[in-house]
Tab-separated table of C-alpha atoms and ligand atoms in Angstrom:
chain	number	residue	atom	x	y	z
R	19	UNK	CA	0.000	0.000	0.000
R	20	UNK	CA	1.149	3.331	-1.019
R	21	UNK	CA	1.757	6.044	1.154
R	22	UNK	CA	0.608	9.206	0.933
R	23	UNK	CA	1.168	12.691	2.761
R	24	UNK	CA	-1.115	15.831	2.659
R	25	UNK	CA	0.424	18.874	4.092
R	26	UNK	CA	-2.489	21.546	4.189
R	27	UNK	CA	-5.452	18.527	4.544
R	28	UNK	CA	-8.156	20.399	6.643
R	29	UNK	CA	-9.068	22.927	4.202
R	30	UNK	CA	-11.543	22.721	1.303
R	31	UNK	CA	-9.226	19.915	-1.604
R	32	UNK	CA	-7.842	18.164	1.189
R	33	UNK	CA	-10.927	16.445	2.284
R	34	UNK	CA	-11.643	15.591	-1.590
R	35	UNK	CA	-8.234	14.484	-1.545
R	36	UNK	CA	-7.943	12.427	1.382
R	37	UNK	CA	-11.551	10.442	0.581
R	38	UNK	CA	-10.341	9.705	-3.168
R	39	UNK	CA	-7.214	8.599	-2.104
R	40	UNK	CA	-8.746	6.581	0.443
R	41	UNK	CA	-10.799	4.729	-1.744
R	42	UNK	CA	-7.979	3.749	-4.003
R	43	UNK	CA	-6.464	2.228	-1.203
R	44	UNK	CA	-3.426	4.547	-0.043
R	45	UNK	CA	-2.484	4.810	3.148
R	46	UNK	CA	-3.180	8.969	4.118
R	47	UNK	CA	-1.598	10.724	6.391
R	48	UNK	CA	-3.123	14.534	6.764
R	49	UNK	CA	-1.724	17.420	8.558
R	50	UNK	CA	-3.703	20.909	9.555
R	51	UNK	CA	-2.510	23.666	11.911
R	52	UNK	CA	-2.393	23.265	15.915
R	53	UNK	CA	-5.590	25.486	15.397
R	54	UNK	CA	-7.235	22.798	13.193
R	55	UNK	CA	-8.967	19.330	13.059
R	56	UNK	CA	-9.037	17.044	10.345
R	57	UNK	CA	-12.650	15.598	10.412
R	58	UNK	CA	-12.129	12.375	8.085
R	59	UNK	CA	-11.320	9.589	10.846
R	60	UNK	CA	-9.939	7.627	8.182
R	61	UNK	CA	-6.783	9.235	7.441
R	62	UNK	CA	-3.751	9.413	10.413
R	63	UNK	CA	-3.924	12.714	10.987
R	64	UNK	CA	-0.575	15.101	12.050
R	65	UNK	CA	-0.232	18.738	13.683
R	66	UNK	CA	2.078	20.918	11.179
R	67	UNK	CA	2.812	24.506	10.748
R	68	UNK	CA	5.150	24.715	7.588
R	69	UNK	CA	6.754	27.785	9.027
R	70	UNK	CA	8.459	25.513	11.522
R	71	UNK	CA	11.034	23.928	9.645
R	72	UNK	CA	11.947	21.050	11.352
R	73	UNK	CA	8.839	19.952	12.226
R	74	UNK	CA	8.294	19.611	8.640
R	75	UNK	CA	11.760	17.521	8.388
R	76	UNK	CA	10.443	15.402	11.468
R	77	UNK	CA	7.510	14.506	9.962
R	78	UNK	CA	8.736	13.491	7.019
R	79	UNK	CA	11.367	11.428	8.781
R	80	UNK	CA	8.625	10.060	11.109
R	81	UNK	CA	6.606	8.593	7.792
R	82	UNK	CA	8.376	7.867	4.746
R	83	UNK	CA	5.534	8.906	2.336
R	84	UNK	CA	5.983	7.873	-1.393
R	85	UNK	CA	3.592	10.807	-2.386
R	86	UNK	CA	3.387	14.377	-0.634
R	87	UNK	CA	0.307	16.755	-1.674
R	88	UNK	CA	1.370	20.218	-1.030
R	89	UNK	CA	-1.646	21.939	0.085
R	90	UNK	CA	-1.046	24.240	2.392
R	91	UNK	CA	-1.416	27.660	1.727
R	92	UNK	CA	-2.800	30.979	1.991
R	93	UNK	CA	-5.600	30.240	-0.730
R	94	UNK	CA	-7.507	33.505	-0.800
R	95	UNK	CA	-6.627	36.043	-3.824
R	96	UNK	CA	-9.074	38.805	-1.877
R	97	UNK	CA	-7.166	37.960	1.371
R	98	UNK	CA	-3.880	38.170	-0.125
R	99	UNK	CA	-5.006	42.205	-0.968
R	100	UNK	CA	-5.686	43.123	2.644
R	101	UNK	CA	-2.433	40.563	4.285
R	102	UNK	CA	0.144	40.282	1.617
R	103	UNK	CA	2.595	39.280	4.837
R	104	UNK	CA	0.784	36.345	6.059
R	105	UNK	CA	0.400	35.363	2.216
R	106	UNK	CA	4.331	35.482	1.411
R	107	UNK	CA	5.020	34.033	4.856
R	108	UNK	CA	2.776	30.835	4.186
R	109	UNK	CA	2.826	30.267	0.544
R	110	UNK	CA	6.767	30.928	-0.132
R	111	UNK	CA	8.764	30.420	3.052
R	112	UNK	CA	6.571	27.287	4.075
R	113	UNK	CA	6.711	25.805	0.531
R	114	UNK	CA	10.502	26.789	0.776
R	115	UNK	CA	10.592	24.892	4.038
R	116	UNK	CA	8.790	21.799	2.443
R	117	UNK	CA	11.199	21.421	-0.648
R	118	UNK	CA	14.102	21.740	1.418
R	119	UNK	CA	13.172	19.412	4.583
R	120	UNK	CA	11.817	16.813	1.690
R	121	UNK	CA	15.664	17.339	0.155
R	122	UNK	CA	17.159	16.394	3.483
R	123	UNK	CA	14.875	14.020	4.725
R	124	UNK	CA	15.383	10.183	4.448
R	125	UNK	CA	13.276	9.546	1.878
R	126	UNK	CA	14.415	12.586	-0.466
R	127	UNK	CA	13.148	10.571	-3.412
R	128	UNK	CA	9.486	10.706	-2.909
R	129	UNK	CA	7.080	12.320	-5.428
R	130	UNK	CA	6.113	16.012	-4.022
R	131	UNK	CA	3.500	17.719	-6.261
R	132	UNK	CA	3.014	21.197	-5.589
R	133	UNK	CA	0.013	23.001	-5.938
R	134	UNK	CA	0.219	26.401	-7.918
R	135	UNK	CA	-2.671	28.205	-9.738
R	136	UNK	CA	-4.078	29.448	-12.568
R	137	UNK	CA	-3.575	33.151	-11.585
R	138	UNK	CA	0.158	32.640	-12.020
R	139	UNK	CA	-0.671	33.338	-15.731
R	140	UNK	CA	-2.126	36.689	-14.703
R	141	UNK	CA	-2.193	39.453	-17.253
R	142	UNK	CA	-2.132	37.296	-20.197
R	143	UNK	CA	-3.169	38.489	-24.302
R	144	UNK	CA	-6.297	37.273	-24.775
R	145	UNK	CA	-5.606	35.685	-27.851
R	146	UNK	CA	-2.961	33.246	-25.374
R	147	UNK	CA	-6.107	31.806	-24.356
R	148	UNK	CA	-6.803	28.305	-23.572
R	149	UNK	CA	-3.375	28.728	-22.016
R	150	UNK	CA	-1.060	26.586	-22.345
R	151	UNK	CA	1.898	25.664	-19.637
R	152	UNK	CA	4.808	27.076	-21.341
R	153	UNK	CA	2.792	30.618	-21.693
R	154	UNK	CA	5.325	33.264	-19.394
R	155	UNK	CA	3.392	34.094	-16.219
R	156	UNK	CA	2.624	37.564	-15.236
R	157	UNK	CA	0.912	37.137	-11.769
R	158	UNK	CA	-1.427	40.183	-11.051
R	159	UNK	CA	-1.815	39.915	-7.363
R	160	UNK	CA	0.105	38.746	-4.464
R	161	UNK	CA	-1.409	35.284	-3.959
R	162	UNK	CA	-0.427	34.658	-7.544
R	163	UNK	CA	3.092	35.636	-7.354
R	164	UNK	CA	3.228	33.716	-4.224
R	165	UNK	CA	2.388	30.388	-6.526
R	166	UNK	CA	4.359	31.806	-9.506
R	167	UNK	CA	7.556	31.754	-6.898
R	168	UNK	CA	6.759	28.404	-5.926
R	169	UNK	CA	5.867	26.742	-9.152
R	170	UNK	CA	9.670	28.445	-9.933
R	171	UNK	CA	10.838	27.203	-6.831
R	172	UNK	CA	9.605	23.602	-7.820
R	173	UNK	CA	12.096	23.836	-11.230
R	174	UNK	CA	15.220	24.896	-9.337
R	175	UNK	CA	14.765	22.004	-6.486
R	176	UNK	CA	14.307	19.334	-9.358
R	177	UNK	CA	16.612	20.351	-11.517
R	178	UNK	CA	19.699	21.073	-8.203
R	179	UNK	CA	18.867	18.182	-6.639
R	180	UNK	CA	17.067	16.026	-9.146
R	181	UNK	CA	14.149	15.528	-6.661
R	182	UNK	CA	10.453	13.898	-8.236
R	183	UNK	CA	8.775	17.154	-8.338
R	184	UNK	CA	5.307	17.578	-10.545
R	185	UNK	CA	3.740	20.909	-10.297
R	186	UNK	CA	0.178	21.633	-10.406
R	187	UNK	CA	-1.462	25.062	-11.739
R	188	UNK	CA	-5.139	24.783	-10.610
R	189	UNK	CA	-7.705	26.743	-12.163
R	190	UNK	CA	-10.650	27.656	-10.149
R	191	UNK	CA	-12.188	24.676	-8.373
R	192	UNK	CA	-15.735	24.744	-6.993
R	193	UNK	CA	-18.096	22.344	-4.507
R	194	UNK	CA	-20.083	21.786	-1.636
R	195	UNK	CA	-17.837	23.096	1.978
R	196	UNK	CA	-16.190	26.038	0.041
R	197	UNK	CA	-15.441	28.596	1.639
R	198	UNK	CA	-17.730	31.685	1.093
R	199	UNK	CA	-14.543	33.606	0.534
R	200	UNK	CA	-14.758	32.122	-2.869
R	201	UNK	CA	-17.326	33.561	-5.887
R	202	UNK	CA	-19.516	31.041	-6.539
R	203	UNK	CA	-19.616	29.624	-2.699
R	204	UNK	CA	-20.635	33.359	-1.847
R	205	UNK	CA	-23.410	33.370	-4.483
R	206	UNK	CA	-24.974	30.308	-3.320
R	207	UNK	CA	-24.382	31.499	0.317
R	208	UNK	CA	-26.721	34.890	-0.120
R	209	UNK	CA	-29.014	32.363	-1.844
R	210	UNK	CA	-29.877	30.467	0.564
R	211	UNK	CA	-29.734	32.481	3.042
R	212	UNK	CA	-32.676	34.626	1.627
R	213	UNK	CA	-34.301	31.639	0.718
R	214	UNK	CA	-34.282	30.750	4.585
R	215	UNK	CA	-35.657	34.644	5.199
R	216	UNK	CA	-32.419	35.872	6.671
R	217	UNK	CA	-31.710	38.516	4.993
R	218	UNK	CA	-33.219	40.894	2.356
R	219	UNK	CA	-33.879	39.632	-1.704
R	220	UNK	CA	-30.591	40.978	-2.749
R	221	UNK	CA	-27.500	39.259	-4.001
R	222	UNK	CA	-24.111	41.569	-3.337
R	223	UNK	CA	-21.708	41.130	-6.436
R	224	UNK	CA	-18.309	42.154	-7.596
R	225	UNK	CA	-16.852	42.220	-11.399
R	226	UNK	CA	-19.462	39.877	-12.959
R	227	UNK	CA	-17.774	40.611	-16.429
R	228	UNK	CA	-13.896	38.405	-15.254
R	229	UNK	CA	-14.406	34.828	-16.946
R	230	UNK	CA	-12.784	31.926	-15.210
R	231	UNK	CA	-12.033	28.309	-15.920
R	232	UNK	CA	-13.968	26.299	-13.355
R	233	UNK	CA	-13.990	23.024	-12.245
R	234	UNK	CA	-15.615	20.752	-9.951
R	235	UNK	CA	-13.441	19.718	-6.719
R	236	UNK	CA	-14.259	16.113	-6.946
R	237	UNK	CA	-12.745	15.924	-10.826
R	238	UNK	CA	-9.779	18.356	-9.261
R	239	UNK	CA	-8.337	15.972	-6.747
R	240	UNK	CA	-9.365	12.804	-8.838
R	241	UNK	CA	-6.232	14.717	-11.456
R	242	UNK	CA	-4.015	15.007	-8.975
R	243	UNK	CA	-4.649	11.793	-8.203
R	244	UNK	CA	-3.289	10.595	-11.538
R	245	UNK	CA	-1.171	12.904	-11.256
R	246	UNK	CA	0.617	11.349	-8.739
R	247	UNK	CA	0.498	8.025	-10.098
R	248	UNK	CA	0.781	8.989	-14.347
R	249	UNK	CA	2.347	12.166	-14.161
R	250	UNK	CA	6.294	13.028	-15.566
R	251	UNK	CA	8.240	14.100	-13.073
R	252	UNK	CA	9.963	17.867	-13.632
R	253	UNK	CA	6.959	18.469	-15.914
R	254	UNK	CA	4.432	21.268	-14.655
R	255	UNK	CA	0.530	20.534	-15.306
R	256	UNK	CA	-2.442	22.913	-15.873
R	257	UNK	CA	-5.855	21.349	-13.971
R	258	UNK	CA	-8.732	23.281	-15.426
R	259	UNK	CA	-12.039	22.601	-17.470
R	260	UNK	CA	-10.674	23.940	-20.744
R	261	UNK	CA	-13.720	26.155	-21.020
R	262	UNK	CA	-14.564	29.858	-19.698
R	263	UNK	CA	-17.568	31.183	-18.022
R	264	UNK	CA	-18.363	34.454	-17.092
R	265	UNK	CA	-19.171	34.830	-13.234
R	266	UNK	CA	-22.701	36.767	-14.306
R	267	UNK	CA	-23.332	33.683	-15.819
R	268	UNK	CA	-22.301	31.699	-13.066
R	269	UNK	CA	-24.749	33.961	-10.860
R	270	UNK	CA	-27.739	33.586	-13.974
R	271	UNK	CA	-27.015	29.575	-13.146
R	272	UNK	CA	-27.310	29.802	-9.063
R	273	UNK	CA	-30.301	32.491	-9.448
R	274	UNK	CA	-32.336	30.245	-11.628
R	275	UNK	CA	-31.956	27.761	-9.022
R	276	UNK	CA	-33.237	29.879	-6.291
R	277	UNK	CA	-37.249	29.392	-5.356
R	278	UNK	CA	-37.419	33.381	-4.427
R	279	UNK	CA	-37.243	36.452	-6.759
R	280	UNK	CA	-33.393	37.680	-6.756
R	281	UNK	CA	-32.342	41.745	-6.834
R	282	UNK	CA	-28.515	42.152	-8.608
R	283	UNK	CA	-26.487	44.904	-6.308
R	284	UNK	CA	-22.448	45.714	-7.573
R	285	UNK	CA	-21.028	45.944	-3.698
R	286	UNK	CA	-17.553	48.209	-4.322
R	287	UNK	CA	-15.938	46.205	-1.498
R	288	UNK	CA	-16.269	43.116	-3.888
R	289	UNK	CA	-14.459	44.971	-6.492
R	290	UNK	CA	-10.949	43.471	-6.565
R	291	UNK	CA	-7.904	46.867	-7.358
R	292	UNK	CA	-7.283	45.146	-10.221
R	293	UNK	CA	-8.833	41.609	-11.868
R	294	UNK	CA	-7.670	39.736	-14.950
R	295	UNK	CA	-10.143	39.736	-17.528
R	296	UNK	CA	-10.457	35.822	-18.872
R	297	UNK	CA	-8.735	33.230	-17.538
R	298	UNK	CA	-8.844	29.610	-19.538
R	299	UNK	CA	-6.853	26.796	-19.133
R	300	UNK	CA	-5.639	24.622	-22.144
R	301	UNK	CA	-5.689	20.628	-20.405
R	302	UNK	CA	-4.673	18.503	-23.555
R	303	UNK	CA	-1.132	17.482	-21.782
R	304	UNK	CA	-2.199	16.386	-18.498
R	305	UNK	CA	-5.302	13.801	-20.716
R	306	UNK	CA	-2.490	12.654	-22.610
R	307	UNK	CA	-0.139	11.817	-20.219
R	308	UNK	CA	-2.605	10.703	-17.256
R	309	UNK	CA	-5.954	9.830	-18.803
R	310	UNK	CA	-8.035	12.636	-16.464
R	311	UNK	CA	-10.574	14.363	-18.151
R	312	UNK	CA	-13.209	16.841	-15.924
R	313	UNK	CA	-16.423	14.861	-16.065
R	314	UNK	CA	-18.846	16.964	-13.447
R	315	UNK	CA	-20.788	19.698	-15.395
R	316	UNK	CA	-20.924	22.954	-13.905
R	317	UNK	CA	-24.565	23.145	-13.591
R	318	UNK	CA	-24.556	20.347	-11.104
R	319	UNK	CA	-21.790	21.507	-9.633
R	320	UNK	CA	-23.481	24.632	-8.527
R	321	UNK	CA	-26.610	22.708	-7.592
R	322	UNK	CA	-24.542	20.176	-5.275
R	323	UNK	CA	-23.056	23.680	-3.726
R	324	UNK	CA	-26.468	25.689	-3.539
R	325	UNK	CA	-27.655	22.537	-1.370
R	326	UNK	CA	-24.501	22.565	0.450
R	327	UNK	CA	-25.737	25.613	2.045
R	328	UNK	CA	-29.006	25.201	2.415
R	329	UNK	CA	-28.331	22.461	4.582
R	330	UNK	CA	-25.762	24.319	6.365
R	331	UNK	CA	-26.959	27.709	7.228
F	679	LIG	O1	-5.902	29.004	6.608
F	679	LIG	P1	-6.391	27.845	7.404
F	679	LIG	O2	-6.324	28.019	8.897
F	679	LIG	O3	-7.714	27.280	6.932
F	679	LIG	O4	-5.345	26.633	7.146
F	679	LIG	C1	-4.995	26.302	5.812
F	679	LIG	C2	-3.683	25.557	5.803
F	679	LIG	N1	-2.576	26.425	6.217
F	679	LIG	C3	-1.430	25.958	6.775
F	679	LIG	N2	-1.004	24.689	7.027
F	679	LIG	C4	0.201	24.542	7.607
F	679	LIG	N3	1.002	25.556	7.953
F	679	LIG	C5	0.627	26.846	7.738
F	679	LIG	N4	1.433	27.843	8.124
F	679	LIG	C6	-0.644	27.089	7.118
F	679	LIG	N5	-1.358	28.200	6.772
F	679	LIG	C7	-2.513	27.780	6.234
F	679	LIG	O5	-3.638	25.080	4.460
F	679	LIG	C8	-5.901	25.286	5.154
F	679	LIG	O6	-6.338	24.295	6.044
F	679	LIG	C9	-4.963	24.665	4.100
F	679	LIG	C10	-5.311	25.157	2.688
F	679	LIG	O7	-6.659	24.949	2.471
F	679	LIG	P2	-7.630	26.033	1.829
F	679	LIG	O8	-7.260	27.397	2.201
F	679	LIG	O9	-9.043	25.572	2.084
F	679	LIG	O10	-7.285	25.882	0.301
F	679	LIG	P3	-7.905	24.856	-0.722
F	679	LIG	O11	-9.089	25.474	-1.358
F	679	LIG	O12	-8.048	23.537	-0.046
F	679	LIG	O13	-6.779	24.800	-1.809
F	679	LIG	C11	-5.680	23.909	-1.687
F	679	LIG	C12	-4.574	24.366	-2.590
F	679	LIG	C13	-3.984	25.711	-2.161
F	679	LIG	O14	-2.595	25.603	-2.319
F	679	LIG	C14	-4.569	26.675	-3.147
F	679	LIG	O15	-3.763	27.796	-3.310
F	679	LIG	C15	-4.639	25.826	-4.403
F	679	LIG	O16	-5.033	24.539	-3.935
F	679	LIG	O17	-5.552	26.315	-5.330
């Protein structure tokens, strides 16, 4: 039985992750913060903060994965606006600290794949889009950056030290537990919240213009899945649907699902300082050299994540 390792596994993938995994019979270890709890009593579950070094080494020591999911992160591109510290703090330093205690630790050779994003691309030409992985990034806030150095970081380690590294750049990933902090968790938030009565007919929106490439969470972690197992090592991967939507018709999709009559209000304080007009991910190297193709359609996506909420409100 495989082993695998999920540093970052209490937040929104990690639970995906761990219950796929799971059920292809790996062995999962998960770590969360001190502050945390990992509810899935089916992986061994560890306390890490990735900012402590050597408790990173220690772990690593202490269980010999063969695969190590790099989760961990500062996740939020709105939060990264208002606490660019915390956001270089977690995302470089601690993925710094996981490359190097992997390098040192006694089983230097397992596969690490490192989770970047989408935004790395940033301001891209339009005409660049679907984008492929060899496109130049030019990250347009501080979360991306933070994922742009890392993805970077990931080359240097592999090549130096000629360590299994994959990286990952995840487009936007959506489902049921996501944090409202996210677009189309927030829509389906308001929604049911009105439908419940608690608060007025009115939906609060940013830019509904942007156009993203989104994909269900469950087809996410089922590619890094095969990622793990199919993937080239040194090779960097886009995870995306291929296709994108704009979020007003994201919000057309969540509305129409609603059983209450919906006002539209622009709220300035959703309005990013600057956002990237269309992001779209082009996926034909990760089917050809894993298999994965996204199989969930958006529209039951958003259903499973309307329900989500009004079951959780
Ligand atoms: O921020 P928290 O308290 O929810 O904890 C997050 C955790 N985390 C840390 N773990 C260890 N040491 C740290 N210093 C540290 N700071 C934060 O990483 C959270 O439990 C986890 C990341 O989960 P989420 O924020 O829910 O991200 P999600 O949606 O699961 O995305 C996973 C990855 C991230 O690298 C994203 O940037 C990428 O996929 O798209």
């Amino acid at each position: 039985m495989k082993k695998v390792l999920i540093i970052g596994g209490a937040g929104f993938v990690g639970g995906y992750l761990s219950e796929i995994l799971i059920n292809n019979n790996f062995e999962v270890h998960s770590t969360c913060l001190p502050s945390e709890k990992i509810v899935n009593n089916k992986c061994i579950s560890h306390s890490l903060d990735i900012l402590d070094k050597t408790s990173v080494l220690e772990l690593l020591n202490d269980i010999e994965p063969d695969i190590i999911y790099h989760l961990a992160a500062q996740s939020s591109v709105a939060l990264s606006w208002k606490n660019p510290q915390l956001t270089i703090d977690v995302n470089i330093k601690g993925a710094i600290n996981v490359l190097d205690a992997l390098k040192e630790s006694s089983k230097s050779d397992a596969r690490i794949i490192l989770i970047g994003s989408g935004e790395e691309y940033g301001y891209i030409r339009e005409d660049a889009c679907p984008i492929l992985e060899d496109e130049a990034v030019n990250p347009g806030n501080i979360y991306a950056l933070t994922k742009a150095f890392q993805s970077m970081a990931g080359k240097i380690y592999a090549r130096a030290y000629n360590m299994d590294i994959i990286i990952v750049r995840a487009f936007n990933h959506i489902g049921a537990g996501q944090l409202p902090a996210f677009v189309v968790s927030d829509f389906c938030k308001q929604v049911a919240e009105i439908e419940k009565g608690l608060k007025s007919p009115e939906i609060f929106v940013g830019n509904l213009d942007a156009r993203r490439d989104f994909t269900d969470v469950r087809d996410v972690v089922r590619a890094y899945m095969m990622l793990g197992e199919y993937g080239k090592t040194g090779e960097l991967y886009n995870v995306g649907s291929g296709n994108s939507i704009a979020i007003k018709d994201i919000l057309d999709i969540v509305v129409s699902h609603s059983t209450v009559d919906i006002r539209i209000t622009v709220d300035k304080n959703k309005l990013r300082p600057s956002d990237i007009p269309v992001i779209e991910a082009d996926i034909s190297k990760i089917k050809s050299h894993t298999g994965w193709t996204p199989e969930i359609p958006i529209e039951m996506t958003i259903k499973s994540t309307l329900d989500y909420w009004r079951n959780n409100i």
